[in-house]
PDB file of C-alpha atoms and ligand atoms in Angstrom:
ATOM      1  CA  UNK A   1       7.192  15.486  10.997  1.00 92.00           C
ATOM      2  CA  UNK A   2       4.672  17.665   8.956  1.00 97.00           C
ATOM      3  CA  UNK A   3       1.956  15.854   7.180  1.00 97.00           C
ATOM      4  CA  UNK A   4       3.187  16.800   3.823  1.00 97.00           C
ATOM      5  CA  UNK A   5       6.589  15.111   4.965  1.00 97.00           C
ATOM      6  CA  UNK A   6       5.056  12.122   6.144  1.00 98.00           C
ATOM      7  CA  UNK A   7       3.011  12.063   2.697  1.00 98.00           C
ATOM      8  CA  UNK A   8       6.484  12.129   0.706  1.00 98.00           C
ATOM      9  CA  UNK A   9       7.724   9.606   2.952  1.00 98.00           C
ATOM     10  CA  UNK A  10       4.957   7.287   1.746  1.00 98.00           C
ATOM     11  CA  UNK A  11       5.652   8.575  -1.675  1.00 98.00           C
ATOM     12  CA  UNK A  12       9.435   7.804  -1.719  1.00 98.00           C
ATOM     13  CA  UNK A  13       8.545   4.398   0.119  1.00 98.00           C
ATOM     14  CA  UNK A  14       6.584   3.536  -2.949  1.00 98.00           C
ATOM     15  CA  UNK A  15       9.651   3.350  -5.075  1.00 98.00           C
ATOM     16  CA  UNK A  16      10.716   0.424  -3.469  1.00 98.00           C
ATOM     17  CA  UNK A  17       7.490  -1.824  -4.390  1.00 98.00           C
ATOM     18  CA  UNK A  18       7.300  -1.220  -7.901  1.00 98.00           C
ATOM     19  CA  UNK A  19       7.059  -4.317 -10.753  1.00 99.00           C
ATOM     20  CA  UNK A  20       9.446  -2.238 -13.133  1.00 98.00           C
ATOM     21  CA  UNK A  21      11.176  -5.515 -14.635  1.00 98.00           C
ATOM     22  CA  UNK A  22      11.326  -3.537 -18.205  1.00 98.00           C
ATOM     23  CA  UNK A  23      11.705  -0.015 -17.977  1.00 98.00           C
ATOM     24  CA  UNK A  24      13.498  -0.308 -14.699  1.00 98.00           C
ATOM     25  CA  UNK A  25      12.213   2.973 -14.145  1.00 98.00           C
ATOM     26  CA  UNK A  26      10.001   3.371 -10.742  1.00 98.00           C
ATOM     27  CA  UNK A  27       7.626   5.821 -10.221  1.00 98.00           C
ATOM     28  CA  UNK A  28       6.228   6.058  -6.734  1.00 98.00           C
ATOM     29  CA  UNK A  29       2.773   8.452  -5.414  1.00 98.00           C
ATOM     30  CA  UNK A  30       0.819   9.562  -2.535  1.00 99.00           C
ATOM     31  CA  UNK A  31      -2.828  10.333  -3.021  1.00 99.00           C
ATOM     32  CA  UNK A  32      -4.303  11.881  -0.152  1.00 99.00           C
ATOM     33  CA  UNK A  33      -8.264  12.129   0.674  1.00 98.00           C
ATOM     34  CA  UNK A  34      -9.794  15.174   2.391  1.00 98.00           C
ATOM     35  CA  UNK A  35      -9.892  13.490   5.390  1.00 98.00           C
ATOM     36  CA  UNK A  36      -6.142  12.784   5.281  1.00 98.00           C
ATOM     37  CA  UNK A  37      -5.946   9.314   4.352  1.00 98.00           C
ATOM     38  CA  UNK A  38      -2.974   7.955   2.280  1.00 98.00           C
ATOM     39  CA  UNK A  39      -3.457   5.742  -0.824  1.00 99.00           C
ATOM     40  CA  UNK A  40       0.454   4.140  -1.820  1.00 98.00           C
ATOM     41  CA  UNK A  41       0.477   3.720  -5.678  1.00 98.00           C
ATOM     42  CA  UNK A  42       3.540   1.976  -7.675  1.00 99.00           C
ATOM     43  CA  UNK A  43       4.017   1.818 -11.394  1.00 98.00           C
ATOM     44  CA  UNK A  44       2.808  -2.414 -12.276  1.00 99.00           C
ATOM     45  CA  UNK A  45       4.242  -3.011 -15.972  1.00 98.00           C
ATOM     46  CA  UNK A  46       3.793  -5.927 -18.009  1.00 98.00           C
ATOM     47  CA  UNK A  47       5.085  -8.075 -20.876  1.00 98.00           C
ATOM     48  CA  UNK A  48       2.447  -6.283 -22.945  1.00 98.00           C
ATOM     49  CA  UNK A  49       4.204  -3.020 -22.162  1.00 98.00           C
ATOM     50  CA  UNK A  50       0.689  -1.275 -22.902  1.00 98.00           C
ATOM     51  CA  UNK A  51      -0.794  -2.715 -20.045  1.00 98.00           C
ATOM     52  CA  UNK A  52       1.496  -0.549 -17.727  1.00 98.00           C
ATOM     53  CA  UNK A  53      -0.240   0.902 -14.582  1.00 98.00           C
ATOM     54  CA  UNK A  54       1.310   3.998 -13.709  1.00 98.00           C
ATOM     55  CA  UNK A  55       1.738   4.957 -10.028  1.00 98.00           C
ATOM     56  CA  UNK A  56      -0.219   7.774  -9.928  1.00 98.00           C
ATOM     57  CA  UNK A  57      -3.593   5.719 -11.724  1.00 98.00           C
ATOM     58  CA  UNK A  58      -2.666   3.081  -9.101  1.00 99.00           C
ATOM     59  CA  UNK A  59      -3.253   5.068  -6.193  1.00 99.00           C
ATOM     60  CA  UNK A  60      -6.011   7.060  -7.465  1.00 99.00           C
ATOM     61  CA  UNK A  61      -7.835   3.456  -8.815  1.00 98.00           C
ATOM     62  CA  UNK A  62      -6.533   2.126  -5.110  1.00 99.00           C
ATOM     63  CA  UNK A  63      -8.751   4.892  -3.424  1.00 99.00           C
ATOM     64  CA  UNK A  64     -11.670   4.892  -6.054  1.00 99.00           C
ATOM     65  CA  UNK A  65     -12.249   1.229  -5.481  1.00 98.00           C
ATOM     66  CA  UNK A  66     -12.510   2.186  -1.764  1.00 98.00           C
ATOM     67  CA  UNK A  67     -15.134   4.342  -2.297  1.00 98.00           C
ATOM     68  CA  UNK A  68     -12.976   7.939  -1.707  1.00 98.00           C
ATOM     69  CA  UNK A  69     -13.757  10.484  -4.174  1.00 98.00           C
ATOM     70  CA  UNK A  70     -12.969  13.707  -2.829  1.00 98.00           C
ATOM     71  CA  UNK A  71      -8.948  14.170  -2.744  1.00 99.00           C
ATOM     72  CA  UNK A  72      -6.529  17.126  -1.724  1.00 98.00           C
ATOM     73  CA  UNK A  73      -2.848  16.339  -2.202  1.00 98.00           C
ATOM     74  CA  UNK A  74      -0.751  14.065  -4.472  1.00 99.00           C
ATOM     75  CA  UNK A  75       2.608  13.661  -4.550  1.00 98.00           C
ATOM     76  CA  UNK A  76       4.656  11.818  -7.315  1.00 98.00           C
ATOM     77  CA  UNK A  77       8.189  10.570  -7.016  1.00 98.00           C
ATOM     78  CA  UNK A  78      10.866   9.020  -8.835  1.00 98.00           C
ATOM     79  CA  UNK A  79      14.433   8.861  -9.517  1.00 96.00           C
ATOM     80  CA  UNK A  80      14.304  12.117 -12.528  1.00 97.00           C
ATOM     81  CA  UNK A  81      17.199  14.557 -12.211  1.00 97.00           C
ATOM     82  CA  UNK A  82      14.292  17.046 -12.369  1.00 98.00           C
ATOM     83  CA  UNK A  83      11.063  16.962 -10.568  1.00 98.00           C
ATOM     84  CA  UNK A  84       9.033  13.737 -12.426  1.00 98.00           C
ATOM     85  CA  UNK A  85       6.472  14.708 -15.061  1.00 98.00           C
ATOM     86  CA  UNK A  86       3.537  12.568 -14.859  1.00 98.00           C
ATOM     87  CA  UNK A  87       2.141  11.106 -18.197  1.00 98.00           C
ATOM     88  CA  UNK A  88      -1.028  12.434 -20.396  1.00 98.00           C
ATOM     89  CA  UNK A  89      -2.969   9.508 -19.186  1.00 98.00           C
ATOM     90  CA  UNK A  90      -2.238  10.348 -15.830  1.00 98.00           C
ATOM     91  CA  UNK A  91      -3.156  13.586 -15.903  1.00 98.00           C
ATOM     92  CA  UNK A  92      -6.961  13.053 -17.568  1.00 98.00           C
ATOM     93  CA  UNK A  93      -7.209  10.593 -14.742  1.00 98.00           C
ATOM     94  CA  UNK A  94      -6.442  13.289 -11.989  1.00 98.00           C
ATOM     95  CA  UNK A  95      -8.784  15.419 -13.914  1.00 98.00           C
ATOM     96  CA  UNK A  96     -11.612  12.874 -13.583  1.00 98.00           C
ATOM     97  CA  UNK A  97     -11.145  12.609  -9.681  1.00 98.00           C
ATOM     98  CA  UNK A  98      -9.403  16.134  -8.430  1.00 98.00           C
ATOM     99  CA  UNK A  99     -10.399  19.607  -8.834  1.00 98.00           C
ATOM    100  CA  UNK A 100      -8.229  21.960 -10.681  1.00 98.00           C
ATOM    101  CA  UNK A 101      -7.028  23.786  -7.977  1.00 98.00           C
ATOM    102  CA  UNK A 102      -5.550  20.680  -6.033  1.00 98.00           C
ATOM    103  CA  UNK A 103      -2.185  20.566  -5.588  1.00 98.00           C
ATOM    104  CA  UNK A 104       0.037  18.203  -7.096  1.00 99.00           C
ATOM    105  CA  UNK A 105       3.896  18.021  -5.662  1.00 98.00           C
ATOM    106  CA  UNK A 106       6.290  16.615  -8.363  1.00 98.00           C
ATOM    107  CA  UNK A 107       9.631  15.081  -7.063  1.00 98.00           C
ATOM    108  CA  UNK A 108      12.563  13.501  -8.252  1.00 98.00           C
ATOM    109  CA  UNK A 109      16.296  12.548  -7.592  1.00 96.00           C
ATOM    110  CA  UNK A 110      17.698  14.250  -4.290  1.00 93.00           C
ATOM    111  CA  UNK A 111      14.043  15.641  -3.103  1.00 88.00           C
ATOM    112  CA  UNK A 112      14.089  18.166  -6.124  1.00 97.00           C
ATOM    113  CA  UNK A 113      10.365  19.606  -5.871  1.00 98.00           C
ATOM    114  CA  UNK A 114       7.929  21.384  -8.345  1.00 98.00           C
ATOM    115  CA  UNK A 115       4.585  22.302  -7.019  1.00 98.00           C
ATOM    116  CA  UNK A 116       1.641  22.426  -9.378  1.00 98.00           C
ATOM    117  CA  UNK A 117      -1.952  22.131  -9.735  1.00 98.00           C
ATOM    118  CA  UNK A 118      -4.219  19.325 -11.837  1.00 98.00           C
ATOM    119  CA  UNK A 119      -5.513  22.480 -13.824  1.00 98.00           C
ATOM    120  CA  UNK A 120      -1.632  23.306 -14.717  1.00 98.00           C
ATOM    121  CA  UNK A 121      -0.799  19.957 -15.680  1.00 98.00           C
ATOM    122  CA  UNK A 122      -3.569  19.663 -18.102  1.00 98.00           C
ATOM    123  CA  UNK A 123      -5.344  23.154 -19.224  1.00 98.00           C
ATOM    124  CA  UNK A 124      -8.853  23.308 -20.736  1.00 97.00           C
ATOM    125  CA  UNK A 125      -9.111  19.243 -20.342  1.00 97.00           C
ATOM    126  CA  UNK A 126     -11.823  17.258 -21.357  1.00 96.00           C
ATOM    127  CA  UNK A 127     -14.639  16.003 -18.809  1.00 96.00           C
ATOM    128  CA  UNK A 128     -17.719  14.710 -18.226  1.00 96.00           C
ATOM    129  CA  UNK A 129     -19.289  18.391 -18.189  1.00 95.00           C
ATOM    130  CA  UNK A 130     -18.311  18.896 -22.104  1.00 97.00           C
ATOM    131  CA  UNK A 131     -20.487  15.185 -23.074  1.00 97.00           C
TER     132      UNK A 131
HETATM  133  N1  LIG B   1       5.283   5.969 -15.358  1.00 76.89           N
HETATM  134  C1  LIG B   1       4.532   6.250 -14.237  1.00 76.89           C
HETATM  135  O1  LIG B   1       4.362   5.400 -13.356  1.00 76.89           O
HETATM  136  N2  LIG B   1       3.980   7.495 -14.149  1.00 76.89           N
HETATM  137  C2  LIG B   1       4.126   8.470 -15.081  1.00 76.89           C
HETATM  138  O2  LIG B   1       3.456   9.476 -15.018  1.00 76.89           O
HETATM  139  C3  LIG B   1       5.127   8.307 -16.132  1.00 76.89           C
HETATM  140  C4  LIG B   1       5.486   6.899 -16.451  1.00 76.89           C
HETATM  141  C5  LIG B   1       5.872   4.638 -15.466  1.00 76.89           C
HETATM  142  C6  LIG B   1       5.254   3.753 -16.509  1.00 76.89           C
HETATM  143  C7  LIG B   1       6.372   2.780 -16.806  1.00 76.89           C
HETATM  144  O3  LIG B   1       6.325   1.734 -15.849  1.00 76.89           O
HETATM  145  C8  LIG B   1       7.634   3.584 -16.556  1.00 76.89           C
HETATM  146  O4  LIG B   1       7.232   4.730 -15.809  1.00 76.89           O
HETATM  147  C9  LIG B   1       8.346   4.034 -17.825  1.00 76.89           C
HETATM  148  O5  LIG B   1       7.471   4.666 -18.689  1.00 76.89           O
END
């Protein structure tokens, strides 16, 4: 098994830990540091739906609270009949913690794949640089 494949794996293994008891709609990821450690993240809603954790900010926050801060592969999965489309909030997140080039592998239902970058998912974003 590649890498990558064993970094889906851990991705698609996510979608069977999420708290979804409202949306019923899981959303699992794969955040990978440059040294090739795996961070699981699960989408964690609540009864104040605005409190929702999305997977991706769960595995990024996982490996930010661990100290990691330099990352260079995430993949996002869920059960989309095209390849899942992470949120806005998600995206400034990765924008905070990835560089633009990294690449970000979108999947959904029946391994359907997009590949992308943090700079394609959110062009001429907003950072620390412009305060
Ligand atoms: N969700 C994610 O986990 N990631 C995204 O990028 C899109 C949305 C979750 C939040 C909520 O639990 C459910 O999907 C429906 O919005």
């Amino acid at each position: 098994m590649t890498a990558k494949q064993e970094w889906l794996t851990i991705a698609q293994d996510a979608l069977t830990k999420t708290y979804v008891p409202y949306s019923h709609f899981s959303v699992g990821a794969c955040l990978v540091t440059k040294e090739g450690k795996t961070y699981q993240g699960v989408n964690i809603e609540n009864a104040s739906y605005g409190l929702t954790n999305c997977a991706e900010r769960t595995a990024i926050f996982k490996a930010v609270s661990e100290g990691e801060r330099e990352f260079q592969h995430l993949i996002i999965t869920g059960k989309t009949p095209e390849p899942i489309s992470p949120c806005g909030a998600c995206r400034q997140v990765m924008a905070e913690f990835c560089e633009p080039d990294m690449p970000v592998t979108l999947v959904g239902e029946h391994g359907v794949t997009k590949e992308m970058t943090v700079g394609e998912l959110l062009p001429y974003s907003f950072s620390g640089k412009d305060l």
